[in-house]
Short mmCIF file of C-alpha atoms in Angstrom, two decimals:
data_model
loop_
_atom_site.label_atom_id
_atom_site.label_comp_id
_atom_site.label_asym_id
_atom_site.label_seq_id
_atom_site.Cartn_x
_atom_site.Cartn_y
_atom_site.Cartn_z
CA UNK A 1 -72.79 77.60 93.98
CA UNK A 2 -73.82 76.76 97.51
CA UNK A 3 -72.08 74.35 99.79
CA UNK A 4 -72.45 70.85 98.23
CA UNK A 5 -72.96 69.46 101.72
CA UNK A 6 -76.14 71.52 102.05
CA UNK A 7 -77.97 70.52 98.88
CA UNK A 8 -80.56 68.08 100.24
CA UNK A 9 -83.76 68.76 102.09
CA UNK A 10 -82.47 66.64 104.99
CA UNK A 11 -80.46 69.68 106.03
CA UNK A 12 -83.55 71.85 105.67
CA UNK A 13 -85.48 69.56 107.97
CA UNK A 14 -82.71 69.73 110.58
CA UNK A 15 -82.67 73.54 110.34
CA UNK A 16 -86.43 73.52 110.97
CA UNK A 17 -85.91 71.34 114.02
CA UNK A 18 -83.44 73.96 115.29
CA UNK A 19 -86.00 76.66 114.54
CA UNK A 20 -88.46 75.06 116.92
CA UNK A 21 -85.76 74.86 119.60
CA UNK A 22 -85.38 78.63 119.20
CA UNK A 23 -89.12 79.09 119.58
CA UNK A 24 -89.03 77.02 122.76
CA UNK A 25 -86.37 79.34 124.14
CA UNK A 26 -88.28 82.55 123.48
CA UNK A 27 -91.51 81.09 124.86
CA UNK A 28 -90.18 79.40 127.99
CA UNK A 29 -87.13 81.25 129.28
CA UNK A 30 -88.91 84.22 130.87
CA UNK A 31 -91.44 82.13 132.88
CA UNK A 32 -88.53 80.25 134.46
CA UNK A 33 -87.27 83.64 135.65
CA UNK A 34 -90.64 84.77 137.03
CA UNK A 35 -89.51 84.19 140.61
CA UNK A 36 -86.42 86.35 139.91
CA UNK A 37 -88.54 89.13 138.39
CA UNK A 38 -90.96 88.95 141.30
CA UNK A 39 -88.33 89.16 144.02
CA UNK A 40 -85.85 91.57 142.37
CA UNK A 41 -88.33 93.88 140.62
CA UNK A 42 -91.51 93.30 142.71
CA UNK A 43 -93.57 92.26 139.67
CA UNK A 44 -96.98 90.87 140.78
CA UNK A 45 -98.68 87.77 139.36
CA UNK A 46 -100.94 89.64 136.96
CA UNK A 47 -98.06 91.60 135.45
CA UNK A 48 -96.04 88.41 135.08
CA UNK A 49 -99.00 86.90 133.25
CA UNK A 50 -99.13 90.09 131.19
CA UNK A 51 -95.61 89.36 129.90
CA UNK A 52 -96.85 86.03 128.55
CA UNK A 53 -99.86 87.81 127.06
CA UNK A 54 -97.57 90.39 125.45
CA UNK A 55 -95.32 87.69 123.98
CA UNK A 56 -98.12 85.80 122.29
CA UNK A 57 -100.07 88.93 121.37
CA UNK A 58 -96.94 90.10 119.55
CA UNK A 59 -96.69 86.70 117.86
CA UNK A 60 -100.35 86.96 116.87
CA UNK A 61 -99.86 90.38 115.22
CA UNK A 62 -96.72 89.06 113.52
CA UNK A 63 -98.70 86.08 112.23
CA UNK A 64 -101.31 88.44 110.81
CA UNK A 65 -98.71 90.46 108.92
CA UNK A 66 -96.73 87.42 107.79
CA UNK A 67 -99.71 85.66 106.18
CA UNK A 68 -100.05 88.59 103.79
CA UNK A 69 -96.45 88.61 102.57
CA UNK A 70 -94.67 85.26 102.98
CA UNK A 71 -96.29 83.51 100.01
CA UNK A 72 -95.03 86.41 97.86
CA UNK A 73 -91.53 86.82 99.29
CA UNK A 74 -90.57 83.18 99.79
CA UNK A 75 -89.27 81.65 102.99
CA UNK A 76 -85.61 82.64 103.30
CA UNK A 77 -85.76 86.34 104.19
CA UNK A 78 -88.56 85.98 106.79
CA UNK A 79 -86.78 82.99 108.37
CA UNK A 80 -83.57 85.00 108.64
CA UNK A 81 -85.47 87.90 110.21
CA UNK A 82 -87.11 85.52 112.68
CA UNK A 83 -83.71 84.53 114.02
CA UNK A 84 -82.40 88.12 114.06
CA UNK A 85 -85.36 89.25 116.19
CA UNK A 86 -84.97 86.23 118.47
CA UNK A 87 -81.29 87.03 119.10
CA UNK A 88 -82.02 90.72 119.66
CA UNK A 89 -84.89 90.03 122.05
CA UNK A 90 -82.87 87.65 124.20
CA UNK A 91 -80.01 90.15 124.41
CA UNK A 92 -82.50 92.86 125.41
CA UNK A 93 -83.97 90.58 128.09
CA UNK A 94 -80.53 90.59 129.70
CA UNK A 95 -79.74 94.31 129.39
CA UNK A 96 -82.98 96.31 129.06
CA UNK A 97 -84.33 95.94 132.65
CA UNK A 98 -81.17 97.60 133.98
CA UNK A 99 -80.82 100.09 131.12
CA UNK A 100 -84.34 101.55 131.24
CA UNK A 101 -85.85 103.57 134.13
CA UNK A 102 -88.53 100.91 134.68
CA UNK A 103 -87.29 97.30 134.82
CA UNK A 104 -90.73 96.05 133.81
CA UNK A 105 -90.66 98.26 130.70
CA UNK A 106 -87.31 96.71 129.81
CA UNK A 107 -88.77 93.23 130.19
CA UNK A 108 -91.76 94.19 128.04
CA UNK A 109 -89.57 95.62 125.26
CA UNK A 110 -87.49 92.43 125.16
CA UNK A 111 -90.63 90.27 125.06
CA UNK A 112 -92.03 92.24 122.10
CA UNK A 113 -88.79 91.92 120.11
CA UNK A 114 -88.34 88.20 120.57
CA UNK A 115 -92.10 87.73 120.18
CA UNK A 116 -91.74 88.95 116.59
CA UNK A 117 -89.13 86.25 116.02
CA UNK A 118 -91.31 83.59 117.62
CA UNK A 119 -94.31 84.61 115.55
CA UNK A 120 -92.37 84.36 112.30
CA UNK A 121 -91.04 80.95 113.25
CA UNK A 122 -94.55 79.68 114.04
CA UNK A 123 -95.85 80.82 110.65
CA UNK A 124 -92.88 79.60 108.60
CA UNK A 125 -91.38 76.41 109.96
CA UNK A 126 -94.44 74.13 109.77
CA UNK A 127 -95.35 74.96 106.13
CA UNK A 128 -91.70 74.50 105.11
CA UNK A 129 -91.68 70.96 106.52
CA UNK A 130 -95.16 70.25 105.14
CA UNK A 131 -93.91 71.27 101.66
CA UNK A 132 -90.90 68.93 101.71
CA UNK A 133 -91.28 65.74 99.64
CA UNK A 134 -92.87 62.85 101.61
CA UNK A 135 -95.64 60.24 101.18
CA UNK A 136 -99.06 61.65 102.12
CA UNK A 137 -99.63 59.03 104.85
CA UNK A 138 -96.45 60.15 106.65
CA UNK A 139 -97.15 63.89 106.72
CA UNK A 140 -99.01 63.97 110.04
CA UNK A 141 -96.33 61.85 111.70
CA UNK A 142 -93.60 64.08 110.29
CA UNK A 143 -95.37 67.20 111.59
CA UNK A 144 -95.63 65.63 115.04
CA UNK A 145 -91.92 64.78 114.97
CA UNK A 146 -91.09 68.38 114.00
CA UNK A 147 -93.09 69.77 116.90
CA UNK A 148 -91.36 67.37 119.29
CA UNK A 149 -88.25 69.51 118.89
CA UNK A 150 -90.11 72.37 120.53
CA UNK A 151 -90.46 70.04 123.52
CA UNK A 152 -86.78 69.07 123.55
CA UNK A 153 -85.91 72.75 123.32
CA UNK A 154 -88.17 73.36 126.30
CA UNK A 155 -86.49 70.54 128.21
CA UNK A 156 -83.09 72.03 127.46
CA UNK A 157 -84.24 75.50 128.54
CA UNK A 158 -85.71 74.24 131.81
CA UNK A 159 -82.75 72.02 132.68
CA UNK A 160 -80.09 74.47 131.57
CA UNK A 161 -81.71 77.52 133.13
CA UNK A 162 -82.56 75.80 136.41
CA UNK A 163 -79.12 74.27 136.91
CA UNK A 164 -77.16 77.33 135.80
CA UNK A 165 -79.31 79.62 137.94
CA UNK A 166 -78.72 77.35 140.96
CA UNK A 167 -74.99 77.54 140.25
CA UNK A 168 -74.51 81.26 139.53
CA UNK A 169 -77.33 82.61 141.72
CA UNK A 170 -80.15 85.05 141.00
CA UNK A 171 -77.82 88.06 140.96
CA UNK A 172 -76.21 86.90 137.69
CA UNK A 173 -79.43 85.83 135.92
CA UNK A 174 -78.64 88.13 132.96
CA UNK A 175 -76.03 85.63 131.73
CA UNK A 176 -78.77 83.14 130.86
CA UNK A 177 -80.50 85.07 128.03
CA UNK A 178 -77.10 85.86 126.52
CA UNK A 179 -76.13 82.18 126.52
CA UNK A 180 -79.45 81.10 124.98
CA UNK A 181 -79.11 83.75 122.26
CA UNK A 182 -76.38 81.60 120.73
CA UNK A 183 -78.99 79.08 119.55
CA UNK A 184 -80.95 81.43 117.23
CA UNK A 185 -77.63 82.87 116.09
CA UNK A 186 -76.64 79.38 114.88
CA UNK A 187 -80.09 78.97 113.34
CA UNK A 188 -79.60 82.17 111.36
CA UNK A 189 -76.45 80.73 109.80
CA UNK A 190 -78.28 77.49 108.90
CA UNK A 191 -81.26 79.17 107.22
CA UNK A 192 -79.01 81.38 105.14
CA UNK A 193 -77.50 78.24 103.55
CA UNK A 194 -80.01 75.39 103.31
CA UNK A 195 -82.31 74.86 100.29
CA UNK A 196 -85.92 75.85 100.84
CA UNK A 197 -89.09 74.77 98.99
CA UNK A 198 -91.14 77.21 96.94
CA UNK A 199 -94.35 78.66 98.34
CA UNK A 200 -97.72 77.70 96.79
CA UNK A 201 -98.36 79.91 93.70
CA UNK A 202 -101.25 82.32 94.14
CA UNK A 203 -103.20 80.88 91.20
CA UNK A 204 -103.21 77.42 92.85
CA UNK A 205 -103.63 78.51 96.47
CA UNK A 206 -106.92 78.06 98.35
CA UNK A 207 -107.95 81.60 99.34
CA UNK A 208 -108.44 82.59 102.95
CA UNK A 209 -111.98 83.69 102.19
CA UNK A 210 -112.87 80.22 100.96
CA UNK A 211 -111.20 78.65 103.99
CA UNK A 212 -112.99 80.86 106.48
CA UNK A 213 -116.37 79.97 104.98
CA UNK A 214 -115.74 76.27 105.62
CA UNK A 215 -117.16 74.77 108.86
CA UNK A 216 -114.19 72.37 109.11
CA UNK A 217 -111.73 75.28 109.08
CA UNK A 218 -113.77 77.22 111.64
CA UNK A 219 -113.63 74.20 113.93
CA UNK A 220 -109.88 73.93 113.34
CA UNK A 221 -109.42 77.56 114.41
CA UNK A 222 -111.31 76.91 117.64
CA UNK A 223 -109.18 73.81 118.22
CA UNK A 224 -106.01 75.88 117.78
CA UNK A 225 -107.28 78.54 120.20
CA UNK A 226 -108.00 75.94 122.88
CA UNK A 227 -104.84 73.93 122.15
CA UNK A 228 -102.62 76.99 122.58
CA UNK A 229 -104.31 77.93 125.84
CA UNK A 230 -104.27 74.38 127.24
CA UNK A 231 -100.58 73.89 126.48
CA UNK A 232 -99.20 77.26 127.52
CA UNK A 233 -101.27 77.86 130.65
CA UNK A 234 -99.76 74.80 132.31
CA UNK A 235 -96.25 75.13 130.88
CA UNK A 236 -95.92 78.84 131.73
CA UNK A 237 -97.24 78.67 135.30
CA UNK A 238 -96.12 75.25 136.54
CA UNK A 239 -92.70 76.48 137.73
CA UNK A 240 -94.09 79.24 139.95
CA UNK A 241 -97.03 77.02 140.99
CA UNK A 242 -94.67 74.28 142.18
CA UNK A 243 -92.58 76.71 144.22
CA UNK A 244 -95.19 79.02 145.73
CA UNK A 245 -98.39 76.98 145.47
CA UNK A 246 -96.96 73.63 146.51
CA UNK A 247 -93.94 74.69 148.56
CA UNK A 248 -91.46 72.70 146.45
CA UNK A 249 -87.87 73.94 146.13
CA UNK A 250 -87.30 75.72 142.80
CA UNK A 251 -84.83 73.20 141.36
CA UNK A 252 -87.06 70.22 142.11
CA UNK A 253 -90.21 72.08 141.20
CA UNK A 254 -88.80 73.00 137.78
CA UNK A 255 -87.59 69.46 137.13
CA UNK A 256 -90.83 67.79 138.25
CA UNK A 257 -93.09 70.45 136.72
CA UNK A 258 -92.18 72.21 133.43
CA UNK A 259 -89.23 69.93 132.63
CA UNK A 260 -91.14 66.65 132.96
CA UNK A 261 -94.11 68.34 131.23
CA UNK A 262 -91.88 69.03 128.22
CA UNK A 263 -90.31 65.55 128.26
CA UNK A 264 -93.70 63.86 128.19
CA UNK A 265 -94.98 66.25 125.51
CA UNK A 266 -91.94 65.45 123.38
CA UNK A 267 -92.32 61.71 123.92
CA UNK A 268 -95.98 61.91 122.91
CA UNK A 269 -95.07 63.70 119.70
CA UNK A 270 -92.23 61.32 118.89
CA UNK A 271 -94.50 58.33 119.52
CA UNK A 272 -97.02 59.70 117.04
CA UNK A 273 -94.16 60.50 114.67
CA UNK A 274 -93.11 56.82 114.76
CA UNK A 275 -96.50 55.09 114.81
CA UNK A 276 -98.95 57.81 113.84
CA UNK A 277 -99.86 56.25 110.50
CA UNK A 278 -101.66 53.48 112.48
CA UNK A 279 -103.64 55.85 114.76
CA UNK A 280 -106.59 57.99 113.57
CA UNK A 281 -105.56 61.57 114.30
CA UNK A 282 -108.84 63.27 115.23
CA UNK A 283 -109.89 60.66 117.85
CA UNK A 284 -106.37 60.89 119.27
CA UNK A 285 -106.71 64.69 119.64
CA UNK A 286 -110.07 64.25 121.40
CA UNK A 287 -108.55 61.69 123.77
CA UNK A 288 -105.70 64.11 124.50
CA UNK A 289 -108.23 66.79 125.43
CA UNK A 290 -109.97 64.45 127.87
CA UNK A 291 -106.68 63.46 129.51
CA UNK A 292 -105.56 67.10 129.75
CA UNK A 293 -108.84 68.00 131.48
CA UNK A 294 -108.17 65.33 134.10
CA UNK A 295 -104.59 66.58 134.52
CA UNK A 296 -105.69 70.18 135.11
CA UNK A 297 -108.21 69.03 137.71
CA UNK A 298 -105.57 66.92 139.46
CA UNK A 299 -103.07 69.79 139.51
CA UNK A 300 -105.61 72.28 140.87
CA UNK A 301 -107.56 70.12 143.32
CA UNK A 302 -105.20 67.45 144.69
CA UNK A 303 -104.23 68.17 148.30
CA UNK A 304 -101.06 66.08 148.00
CA UNK A 305 -98.29 68.16 146.31
CA UNK A 306 -96.96 65.02 144.60
CA UNK A 307 -100.31 64.39 142.92
CA UNK A 308 -100.50 68.02 141.85
CA UNK A 309 -97.04 67.76 140.27
CA UNK A 310 -98.06 64.53 138.53
CA UNK A 311 -101.02 66.40 137.06
CA UNK A 312 -98.73 69.20 135.85
CA UNK A 313 -96.26 66.77 134.29
CA UNK A 314 -98.78 64.39 132.71
CA UNK A 315 -100.47 67.37 131.10
CA UNK A 316 -97.45 67.49 128.77
CA UNK A 317 -98.34 64.08 127.35
CA UNK A 318 -102.00 65.08 127.18
CA UNK A 319 -101.44 68.23 125.11
CA UNK A 320 -98.77 66.71 122.87
CA UNK A 321 -100.95 66.18 119.79
CA UNK A 322 -103.27 69.17 120.05
CA UNK A 323 -101.23 71.81 118.20
CA UNK A 324 -99.40 69.68 115.58
CA UNK A 325 -102.46 67.44 115.19
CA UNK A 326 -104.66 70.40 114.27
CA UNK A 327 -102.04 71.59 111.78
CA UNK A 328 -101.95 68.14 110.17
CA UNK A 329 -105.73 67.71 110.08
CA UNK A 330 -106.14 71.06 108.37
CA UNK A 331 -103.25 70.58 105.93
CA UNK A 332 -104.71 67.22 104.87
CA UNK A 333 -108.15 68.77 104.35
CA UNK A 334 -106.78 71.85 102.48
CA UNK A 335 -103.47 70.80 100.84
CA UNK A 336 -103.22 74.06 98.86
CA UNK A 337 -103.86 76.36 101.78
CA UNK A 338 -100.30 77.69 101.67
CA UNK A 339 -98.43 79.67 104.29
CA UNK A 340 -101.44 81.94 104.86
CA UNK A 341 -103.47 78.98 106.12
CA UNK A 342 -100.74 77.98 108.58
CA UNK A 343 -100.43 81.61 109.60
CA UNK A 344 -104.12 81.96 110.46
CA UNK A 345 -103.98 78.71 112.43
CA UNK A 346 -100.91 79.99 114.27
CA UNK A 347 -102.72 83.28 114.99
CA UNK A 348 -105.49 81.45 116.79
CA UNK A 349 -103.01 79.21 118.60
CA UNK A 350 -101.06 82.25 119.73
CA UNK A 351 -104.28 83.98 120.79
CA UNK A 352 -105.00 81.03 123.08
CA UNK A 353 -101.39 80.94 124.24
CA UNK A 354 -101.66 84.63 125.15
CA UNK A 355 -105.09 84.57 126.78
CA UNK A 356 -104.79 81.34 128.77
CA UNK A 357 -101.71 82.15 130.91
CA UNK A 358 -102.85 85.76 131.38
CA UNK A 359 -106.28 84.61 132.58
CA UNK A 360 -104.69 82.17 135.01
CA UNK A 361 -102.43 84.93 136.35
CA UNK A 362 -105.30 87.38 136.68
CA UNK A 363 -107.38 84.86 138.63
CA UNK A 364 -104.41 83.98 140.84
CA UNK A 365 -103.72 87.66 141.55
CA UNK A 366 -107.34 88.66 142.04
CA UNK A 367 -108.16 86.30 144.91
CA UNK A 368 -111.42 85.36 143.23
CA UNK A 369 -111.78 82.01 144.98
CA UNK A 370 -111.54 80.65 148.47
CA UNK A 371 -109.01 81.78 151.10
CA UNK A 372 -105.90 79.83 152.01
CA UNK A 373 -106.71 76.41 153.43
CA UNK A 374 -110.22 76.29 151.95
CA UNK A 375 -111.50 74.05 149.19
CA UNK A 376 -108.34 74.45 147.12
CA UNK A 377 -105.95 74.25 150.05
CA UNK A 378 -102.74 76.25 150.41
CA UNK A 379 -101.66 78.29 147.41
CA UNK A 380 -105.31 78.67 146.44
CA UNK A 381 -104.68 81.65 144.14
CA UNK A 382 -102.42 79.72 141.77
CA UNK A 383 -104.61 76.63 142.09
CA UNK A 384 -107.60 78.75 141.12
CA UNK A 385 -105.77 79.96 138.03
CA UNK A 386 -105.13 76.39 136.92
CA UNK A 387 -108.69 75.37 137.75
CA UNK A 388 -110.01 78.06 135.41
CA UNK A 389 -107.60 76.73 132.78
CA UNK A 390 -109.54 73.45 132.77
CA UNK A 391 -112.03 75.04 130.38
CA UNK A 392 -109.49 74.94 127.53
CA UNK A 393 -108.77 71.18 127.25
CA UNK A 394 -112.45 70.52 127.91
CA UNK A 395 -113.26 72.74 124.93
CA UNK A 396 -110.82 70.70 122.82
CA UNK A 397 -112.96 67.64 123.53
CA UNK A 398 -116.18 69.44 122.62
CA UNK A 399 -114.82 71.06 119.44
CA UNK A 400 -113.04 67.86 118.41
CA UNK A 401 -116.26 65.86 118.71
CA UNK A 402 -118.09 68.53 116.68
CA UNK A 403 -115.38 68.38 114.02
CA UNK A 404 -115.62 64.59 113.95
CA UNK A 405 -119.37 64.87 113.36
CA UNK A 406 -118.71 67.29 110.49
CA UNK A 407 -116.31 64.79 108.92
CA UNK A 408 -118.81 61.93 109.29
CA UNK A 409 -121.66 64.00 107.87
CA UNK A 410 -119.52 64.97 104.88
CA UNK A 411 -118.48 61.34 104.32
CA UNK A 412 -122.06 60.07 104.49
CA UNK A 413 -123.53 62.76 102.25
CA UNK A 414 -124.93 61.27 99.02
CA UNK A 415 -122.90 61.83 95.90
CA UNK A 416 -124.42 64.26 93.37
CA UNK A 417 -126.54 62.53 90.73
CA UNK A 418 -125.00 62.12 87.32
CA UNK A 419 -126.62 64.08 84.53
#
């Protein structure tokens, strides 16, 4: 028999919370070290953005493979593998740049390995929590609360990494990935012990073909694409933007940029977790898209560095409901979609999370906009990258409104006549 202290789904829920902390580590640690990679290894903006692209492209491919097998294998083995890959990737991030002839190749190898772990976590953790017993009206709020732990993991990564790096110096940066690897190692132990729900049987599951032919699901995929890009473009670049684009010291730039971004994103998700049953979800997602658009514009266009940092930070609150909200909307519309449905949603979210930061980095590196001191002011390359990123939250508004019209049209359609 298993440990009698681990026989309730409360422990499963806590393990899932820890899983999202692990995902926050693998997604956010490397961008906090971008300035180290740039100065020690001479990695340019576009290649830094390419690391983010590689991480989420790896997660996307992992999502694609996972949707084909998880409903057949169950949750435990893939969840264990997710944590094994996360530990291995973080260890490689510390050792591979020095062990391989090209430091950038070492960074890329580490990113691919922990990207596999992150992709598995994205596919698995949300459907596990969605499958746990709970009243239907509380499911969206519970999903939002789950995703808030990604934010608290991000806060911990930003605070811990920034403060430790200031203490030990750039020369000893390799200690940080090794320290953070302890978190997925603990998660591995948890998921080997806690009870897990069963996957949806194939005979009851809504097939992917049927889902993909549904306009509502197509709109949800576009929402996920834009949500991933809107969230990750700001969170991945705000640290370097604060330091090099705004001239803020790294410690204060990290605390006022990515750290406050994550705090506000977490608070937004907790607020919906507590009071979400009173707030219509789709209008809330549309409102978040509008606020995020304003935040991107403020970050990119404000001449005052303080206002730019406010835009970066407030964007965390603005994007807080986009990803978990789309998951919840889709799960409510297709309750028998199974892990494959969550996997396809995660694929599109990861595609946006890969493309958005890479595009911002490519624009920043390419000098496509005005010179220093022009319309965008000093640091115009990074400002230009964020300005291009405005298209993603704006698209959330457009797609959300289109999805709302689909819902209204479906609700107002006349019922079929009785024979």
